Short mmCIF file of C-alpha atoms and ligand atoms in Angstrom, two decimals:
data_model
loop_
_atom_site.label_atom_id
_atom_site.label_comp_id
_atom_site.label_asym_id
_atom_site.label_seq_id
_atom_site.Cartn_x
_atom_site.Cartn_y
_atom_site.Cartn_z
CA UNK A 135 0.00 0.00 0.00
CA UNK A 136 2.80 2.41 1.05
CA UNK A 137 4.77 1.32 -2.00
CA UNK A 138 1.84 2.20 -4.31
CA UNK A 139 1.59 5.71 -2.75
CA UNK A 140 5.32 6.25 -3.22
CA UNK A 141 5.17 5.13 -6.86
CA UNK A 142 2.33 7.55 -7.58
CA UNK A 143 4.26 10.42 -5.93
CA UNK A 144 7.38 9.66 -7.94
CA UNK A 145 5.38 9.54 -11.17
CA UNK A 146 3.89 12.92 -10.33
CA UNK A 147 7.32 14.45 -9.84
CA UNK A 148 8.23 13.39 -13.37
CA UNK A 149 7.33 15.52 -16.36
CA UNK A 150 3.97 14.02 -17.24
CA UNK A 151 1.36 12.88 -14.76
CA UNK A 152 0.50 9.23 -15.34
CA UNK A 153 -3.26 8.83 -15.42
CA UNK A 154 -3.45 5.04 -15.74
CA UNK A 155 -5.20 3.50 -12.73
CA UNK A 156 -6.06 6.87 -11.20
CA UNK A 157 -9.55 7.42 -9.80
CA UNK A 158 -10.97 10.51 -11.50
CA UNK A 159 -14.23 12.21 -10.48
CA UNK A 160 -15.76 14.37 -13.23
CA UNK A 161 -18.92 16.43 -12.70
CA UNK A 162 -21.21 17.16 -15.67
CA UNK A 163 -19.82 14.10 -17.45
CA UNK A 164 -22.89 13.24 -19.54
CA UNK A 165 -22.56 16.10 -21.98
CA UNK A 166 -20.25 18.59 -23.71
CA UNK A 167 -16.74 19.19 -22.38
CA UNK A 168 -17.22 16.89 -19.34
CA UNK A 169 -18.26 13.99 -21.56
CA UNK A 170 -15.24 14.55 -23.80
CA UNK A 171 -12.93 14.84 -20.78
CA UNK A 172 -14.25 11.50 -19.52
CA UNK A 173 -13.23 9.85 -22.79
CA UNK A 174 -9.74 11.41 -22.64
CA UNK A 175 -9.19 10.11 -19.09
CA UNK A 176 -10.63 6.70 -20.07
CA UNK A 177 -8.23 6.51 -23.03
CA UNK A 178 -5.39 7.03 -20.56
CA UNK A 179 -6.67 4.14 -18.41
CA UNK A 180 -8.15 6.10 -15.51
CA UNK A 181 -11.11 4.70 -13.59
CA UNK A 182 -14.00 7.12 -13.72
CA UNK A 183 -16.44 8.42 -11.13
CA UNK A 184 -18.94 10.17 -13.35
CA UNK A 185 -21.35 12.82 -12.06
CA UNK A 186 -24.38 14.21 -13.85
CA UNK A 187 -27.63 16.00 -13.22
CA UNK A 188 -30.26 13.34 -12.28
CA UNK A 189 -32.24 14.26 -15.42
CA UNK A 190 -29.28 12.96 -17.48
CA UNK A 191 -28.95 9.62 -15.65
CA UNK A 192 -29.85 7.50 -18.72
CA UNK A 193 -27.36 9.35 -20.89
CA UNK A 194 -24.71 8.98 -18.18
CA UNK A 195 -25.28 5.21 -17.88
CA UNK A 196 -25.01 4.72 -21.64
CA UNK A 197 -21.80 6.80 -21.75
CA UNK A 198 -20.29 4.92 -18.79
CA UNK A 199 -21.09 1.52 -20.44
CA UNK A 200 -19.47 2.65 -23.68
CA UNK A 201 -16.31 3.87 -21.90
CA UNK A 202 -16.01 0.65 -19.85
CA UNK A 203 -16.24 -1.57 -22.92
CA UNK A 204 -14.18 0.58 -25.21
CA UNK A 205 -11.29 1.30 -22.82
CA UNK A 206 -11.48 -1.60 -20.31
CA UNK A 207 -11.75 0.70 -17.31
CA UNK A 208 -14.10 0.79 -14.31
CA UNK A 209 -16.80 3.43 -13.92
CA UNK A 210 -19.20 4.49 -11.19
CA UNK A 211 -22.15 6.82 -11.70
CA UNK A 212 -23.39 9.63 -9.48
CA UNK A 213 -26.51 11.43 -10.69
CA UNK A 214 -26.64 14.26 -8.14
CA UNK A 215 -28.13 17.75 -8.51
CA UNK A 216 -25.38 20.23 -7.65
CA UNK A 217 -27.79 23.16 -7.57
CA UNK A 218 -29.21 21.82 -4.29
CA UNK A 219 -27.53 23.18 -1.17
CA UNK A 220 -26.75 19.60 -0.08
CA UNK A 221 -25.74 18.37 -3.58
CA UNK A 222 -21.93 18.56 -3.27
CA UNK A 223 -21.98 16.94 0.22
CA UNK A 224 -24.26 14.17 -1.12
CA UNK A 225 -21.88 13.53 -4.02
CA UNK A 226 -18.92 13.45 -1.62
CA UNK A 227 -20.68 10.97 0.69
CA UNK A 228 -21.70 8.73 -2.22
CA UNK A 229 -18.09 8.64 -3.45
CA UNK A 230 -16.88 7.88 0.11
CA UNK A 231 -19.37 4.99 0.34
CA UNK A 232 -17.66 3.25 -2.59
CA UNK A 233 -14.64 2.73 -0.30
CA UNK A 234 -12.36 4.21 -2.99
CA UNK A 235 -10.42 7.44 -2.78
CA UNK A 236 -10.31 10.04 -5.51
CA UNK A 237 -6.93 10.97 -7.04
CA UNK A 238 -8.22 13.67 -9.38
CA UNK A 239 -11.26 15.92 -9.02
CA UNK A 240 -12.53 17.53 -12.22
CA UNK A 241 -15.02 20.30 -11.44
CA UNK A 242 -16.83 20.81 -14.72
CA UNK A 243 -20.64 20.96 -14.34
CA UNK A 244 -21.84 24.42 -15.19
CA UNK A 245 -24.73 26.48 -16.51
CA UNK A 246 -25.10 29.80 -18.28
CA UNK A 247 -27.85 32.36 -18.67
CA UNK A 248 -27.45 34.72 -21.60
CA UNK A 249 -29.07 38.16 -21.48
CA UNK A 250 -28.79 41.45 -19.71
CA UNK A 251 -28.52 41.35 -15.92
CA UNK A 252 -31.54 43.58 -15.27
CA UNK A 253 -33.80 41.35 -17.39
CA UNK A 254 -32.74 37.87 -16.30
CA UNK A 255 -34.66 36.18 -13.45
CA UNK A 256 -32.93 36.53 -10.09
CA UNK A 257 -33.47 32.87 -9.11
CA UNK A 258 -31.84 31.75 -12.36
CA UNK A 259 -28.83 33.97 -11.70
CA UNK A 260 -28.50 32.61 -8.17
CA UNK A 261 -28.58 29.07 -9.58
CA UNK A 262 -25.69 29.97 -11.91
CA UNK A 263 -23.71 31.06 -8.83
CA UNK A 264 -24.64 27.88 -6.93
CA UNK A 265 -23.61 25.45 -9.69
CA UNK A 266 -20.65 27.32 -11.19
CA UNK A 267 -19.10 28.75 -8.03
CA UNK A 268 -20.48 27.32 -4.77
CA UNK A 269 -20.47 23.68 -5.93
CA UNK A 270 -16.88 24.04 -7.22
CA UNK A 271 -15.83 25.56 -3.90
CA UNK A 272 -17.61 22.91 -1.82
CA UNK A 273 -16.21 19.97 -3.80
CA UNK A 274 -12.69 21.42 -3.59
CA UNK A 275 -13.07 21.90 0.17
CA UNK A 276 -14.50 18.39 0.66
CA UNK A 277 -11.94 16.47 -1.41
CA UNK A 278 -8.79 18.52 -0.79
CA UNK A 279 -8.01 17.28 2.77
CA UNK A 280 -7.95 13.66 1.50
CA UNK A 281 -5.54 14.58 -1.30
CA UNK A 282 -3.31 16.55 1.09
CA UNK A 283 -3.28 13.64 3.55
CA UNK A 284 -2.00 11.20 0.94
CA UNK A 285 0.28 13.90 -0.56
CA UNK A 286 -0.92 12.98 -4.01
CA UNK A 287 -3.53 14.16 -6.45
CA UNK A 288 -4.73 17.06 -8.52
CA UNK A 289 -7.76 19.21 -9.12
CA UNK A 290 -8.79 20.36 -12.58
CA UNK A 291 -11.29 23.19 -12.54
CA UNK A 292 -12.98 23.78 -15.88
CA UNK A 293 -13.31 27.54 -15.80
CA UNK A 294 -13.46 29.72 -18.96
CA UNK A 295 -11.64 32.41 -20.89
CA UNK A 296 -14.44 34.57 -19.40
CA UNK A 297 -12.60 34.43 -16.07
CA UNK A 298 -10.16 37.16 -17.05
CA UNK A 299 -12.46 40.08 -17.93
CA UNK A 300 -16.06 41.14 -17.31
CA UNK A 301 -18.55 39.50 -19.70
CA UNK A 302 -21.45 41.83 -20.51
CA UNK A 303 -24.62 39.94 -21.64
CA UNK A 304 -23.70 37.01 -19.37
CA UNK A 305 -22.36 39.01 -16.46
CA UNK A 306 -23.12 36.55 -13.66
CA UNK A 307 -21.60 33.64 -15.60
CA UNK A 308 -18.33 35.57 -16.10
CA UNK A 309 -18.34 36.61 -12.44
CA UNK A 310 -18.60 32.97 -11.30
CA UNK A 311 -15.68 32.06 -13.56
CA UNK A 312 -13.56 34.94 -12.18
CA UNK A 313 -14.39 33.69 -8.67
CA UNK A 314 -13.29 30.12 -9.41
CA UNK A 315 -10.14 31.34 -11.18
CA UNK A 316 -9.10 33.44 -8.20
CA UNK A 317 -9.97 30.64 -5.77
CA UNK A 318 -8.01 28.05 -7.76
CA UNK A 319 -4.88 30.19 -8.01
CA UNK A 320 -4.97 31.26 -4.36
CA UNK A 321 -5.59 27.78 -2.92
CA UNK A 322 -3.02 26.37 -5.36
CA UNK A 323 -0.40 28.59 -3.72
CA UNK A 324 -1.50 27.67 -0.18
CA UNK A 325 -1.06 23.94 -0.81
CA UNK A 326 2.02 24.12 -3.04
CA UNK A 327 4.28 22.36 -0.52
CA UNK A 328 1.87 19.41 -0.25
CA UNK A 329 2.59 18.40 -3.86
CA UNK A 330 -1.06 18.84 -4.86
CA UNK A 331 -1.69 20.98 -7.92
CA UNK A 332 -4.81 22.90 -8.86
CA UNK A 333 -5.05 23.48 -12.60
CA UNK A 334 -7.61 25.44 -14.59
CA UNK A 335 -8.82 24.79 -18.12
CA UNK A 336 -10.06 28.04 -19.67
CA UNK A 337 -11.76 27.43 -23.02
CA UNK A 338 -13.36 30.11 -25.12
CA UNK A 339 -16.75 29.36 -26.71
CA UNK A 340 -17.15 25.67 -27.39
CA UNK A 341 -19.88 23.94 -29.37
CA UNK A 342 -21.84 22.24 -26.56
CA UNK A 343 -25.49 22.16 -25.45
CA UNK A 344 -24.67 25.11 -23.15
CA UNK A 345 -24.54 27.42 -26.17
CA UNK A 346 -27.78 25.98 -27.53
CA UNK A 347 -29.70 26.93 -24.39
CA UNK A 348 -32.72 29.25 -24.41
CA UNK A 349 -31.76 32.84 -25.17
CA UNK A 350 -28.22 32.17 -26.35
CA UNK A 351 -27.58 33.86 -29.73
CA UNK A 352 -26.96 31.66 -32.78
CA UNK A 353 -23.74 33.57 -33.51
CA UNK A 354 -21.64 36.01 -31.49
CA UNK A 355 -19.29 38.58 -33.03
CA UNK A 356 -16.46 36.93 -31.09
CA UNK A 357 -16.80 33.73 -33.15
CA UNK A 358 -15.36 35.63 -36.15
CA UNK A 359 -12.13 35.99 -34.16
CA UNK A 360 -11.94 32.80 -32.15
CA UNK A 361 -14.13 30.35 -34.08
CA UNK A 362 -16.07 27.74 -32.15
CA UNK A 363 -14.08 24.80 -30.77
CA UNK A 364 -15.33 21.25 -30.47
CA UNK A 365 -15.57 19.79 -26.93
CA UNK A 366 -13.36 16.86 -28.03
CA UNK A 367 -10.59 19.24 -29.14
CA UNK A 368 -10.80 21.27 -25.91
CA UNK A 369 -10.74 18.11 -23.77
CA UNK A 370 -7.80 16.56 -25.64
CA UNK A 371 -5.69 19.72 -25.35
CA UNK A 372 -6.89 20.32 -21.78
CA UNK A 373 -5.88 16.86 -20.55
CA UNK A 374 -2.48 17.18 -22.24
CA UNK A 375 -1.86 20.50 -20.44
CA UNK A 376 -3.17 19.01 -17.17
CA UNK A 377 -0.75 16.08 -17.43
CA UNK A 378 2.07 18.58 -17.82
CA UNK A 379 0.82 20.36 -14.69
CA UNK A 380 0.10 23.70 -16.40
CA UNK A 381 -1.62 25.79 -13.72
CA UNK A 382 -3.71 27.75 -16.28
CA UNK A 383 -4.44 26.60 -19.81
CA UNK A 384 -6.30 28.74 -22.36
CA UNK A 385 -6.70 26.77 -25.63
CA UNK A 386 -6.19 28.79 -28.84
CA UNK A 387 -3.54 31.44 -29.39
CA UNK A 388 -6.08 34.23 -30.08
CA UNK A 389 -7.98 33.36 -26.89
CA UNK A 390 -4.75 33.24 -24.91
CA UNK A 391 -3.71 36.62 -26.33
CA UNK A 392 -7.08 38.24 -25.54
CA UNK A 393 -7.34 36.78 -22.03
CA UNK A 394 -3.71 37.01 -20.91
CA UNK A 395 -2.28 39.98 -22.79
CA UNK A 396 -5.04 42.39 -23.88
CA UNK A 397 -6.77 42.31 -20.49
CA UNK A 398 -3.50 43.48 -18.90
CA UNK A 399 -2.59 46.20 -21.36
CA UNK A 400 -6.10 47.60 -21.91
CA UNK A 401 -7.34 50.15 -19.36
CA UNK A 402 -9.99 48.48 -17.16
CA UNK A 403 -12.77 50.49 -18.85
CA UNK A 404 -11.83 49.08 -22.27
CA UNK A 405 -11.54 45.54 -20.87
CA UNK A 406 -15.30 45.53 -20.33
CA UNK A 407 -16.26 47.78 -23.28
CA UNK A 408 -14.70 45.53 -25.94
CA UNK A 409 -16.48 42.38 -24.65
CA UNK A 410 -19.77 44.32 -24.63
CA UNK A 411 -19.32 44.66 -28.42
CA UNK A 412 -18.02 41.22 -29.33
CA UNK A 413 -20.14 39.12 -26.95
CA UNK A 414 -23.42 40.21 -28.55
CA UNK A 415 -25.31 38.54 -31.35
CA UNK A 416 -23.75 38.91 -34.78
CA UNK A 417 -26.11 40.94 -36.91
CA UNK A 418 -27.27 43.17 -34.01
N1 NAP B 635 -19.42 25.70 -23.94
C1 NAP B 635 -18.64 26.75 -23.77
O1 NAP B 635 -18.59 27.67 -24.62
C2 NAP B 635 -17.75 26.84 -22.57
C3 NAP B 635 -16.66 27.72 -22.61
C4 NAP B 635 -15.85 27.83 -21.50
C5 NAP B 635 -16.11 27.10 -20.38
N2 NAP B 635 -17.17 26.26 -20.35
C6 NAP B 635 -17.41 25.52 -19.12
O2 NAP B 635 -17.31 24.15 -19.37
C7 NAP B 635 -18.08 23.43 -18.40
C8 NAP B 635 -18.93 22.40 -19.14
O3 NAP B 635 -19.87 23.09 -19.95
P1 NAP B 635 -20.31 22.58 -21.40
O4 NAP B 635 -20.08 23.67 -22.35
O5 NAP B 635 -19.75 21.25 -21.65
O6 NAP B 635 -21.90 22.54 -21.21
P2 NAP B 635 -22.93 21.31 -21.14
O7 NAP B 635 -22.77 20.45 -22.32
O8 NAP B 635 -24.25 21.93 -20.88
O9 NAP B 635 -22.40 20.51 -19.88
C9 NAP B 635 -22.59 20.95 -18.57
C10 NAP B 635 -22.94 19.75 -17.76
O10 NAP B 635 -23.19 20.15 -16.39
C11 NAP B 635 -24.40 19.53 -15.99
N3 NAP B 635 -25.12 20.27 -14.95
C12 NAP B 635 -25.77 21.44 -15.08
N4 NAP B 635 -26.39 21.76 -13.94
C13 NAP B 635 -26.12 20.75 -13.08
C14 NAP B 635 -26.52 20.48 -11.76
N5 NAP B 635 -27.33 21.30 -11.09
N6 NAP B 635 -26.09 19.34 -11.17
C15 NAP B 635 -25.29 18.47 -11.82
N7 NAP B 635 -24.90 18.67 -13.10
C16 NAP B 635 -25.32 19.79 -13.71
C17 NAP B 635 -25.23 19.54 -17.24
O11 NAP B 635 -26.37 18.74 -17.10
P3 NAP B 635 -27.72 19.15 -17.95
O12 NAP B 635 -27.32 19.02 -19.39
O13 NAP B 635 -28.74 18.18 -17.49
O14 NAP B 635 -28.02 20.57 -17.58
C18 NAP B 635 -24.24 19.09 -18.26
O15 NAP B 635 -24.07 17.71 -18.27
C19 NAP B 635 -18.90 24.47 -17.66
O16 NAP B 635 -18.32 24.75 -16.42
C20 NAP B 635 -18.80 25.69 -18.57
O17 NAP B 635 -18.96 26.89 -17.87
C21 NAP B 635 -17.99 26.10 -21.43
#
């Protein structure tokens, strides 16, 4: 047992994290980026603990069966609603009851409401905060002590390129992403000496059901600059960066330039004015 722990630690000190045999918990794994991430981890030989909204349980079961047969890995399924105050604790307890410990937590489940702040329903905006920010925070807080105790493991928070500047027309969504980004970087520093890393994956707009939700425009001006990535492409690049231990990974050079360079050189006023132009529907 001690020997296995030592081997895992030594592998983590090497250049690339070895994912084979690791227990990976992924939230929102029945759709979009989470579903694609699950396949990337399965391809690497990780055993998967797959979370989904209860309404997606059938989809989750079908996806888990496919991954088990295709990649000869083990999966467990956790259909838990993370918008409920007790959701993250329930997920944590259900994982604990399996008797297995998690090596990697992937916080991914998220929702978006598109529209102007003053017009969107308040309860919907609070739900965005609960799923995108509070659930991430709670799951980090619940799983981190176990990782620190065994001095091994990583957290991957799927955030967004929206984390680095205000996002008019989906203001609350961007604010939740900025919160998780700040939290990830700060906690990452606090636990540096434990050997645990917290990484963020910060995609720009990606072609998933999230962008097909009610109210989301068919085309944004920003797509002319950044295009629209596929979830499979984002997941493949994201897992590669995660294995290398990159603390922040923004796929796409133009997205990296906008999020990492322009937001620093632009005066703060411009950093919210430009998004107000490019994050609206093309044609308006
Ligand atoms: N798509 C983009 O342009 C983009 C860009 C940057 C970052 N991201 C981030 O990537 C992550 C994944 O999003 P996606 O684009 O892949 O969207 P998606 O296809 O809609 O996937 C999100 C997943 O989270 C699940 N979920 C939502 N509410 C939940 C709840 N209360 N409890 C448990 N699970 C819940 C969804 O279930 P249901 O389908 O049942 O709601 C869905 O499976 C999110 O954090 C998102 O903010 C997305």
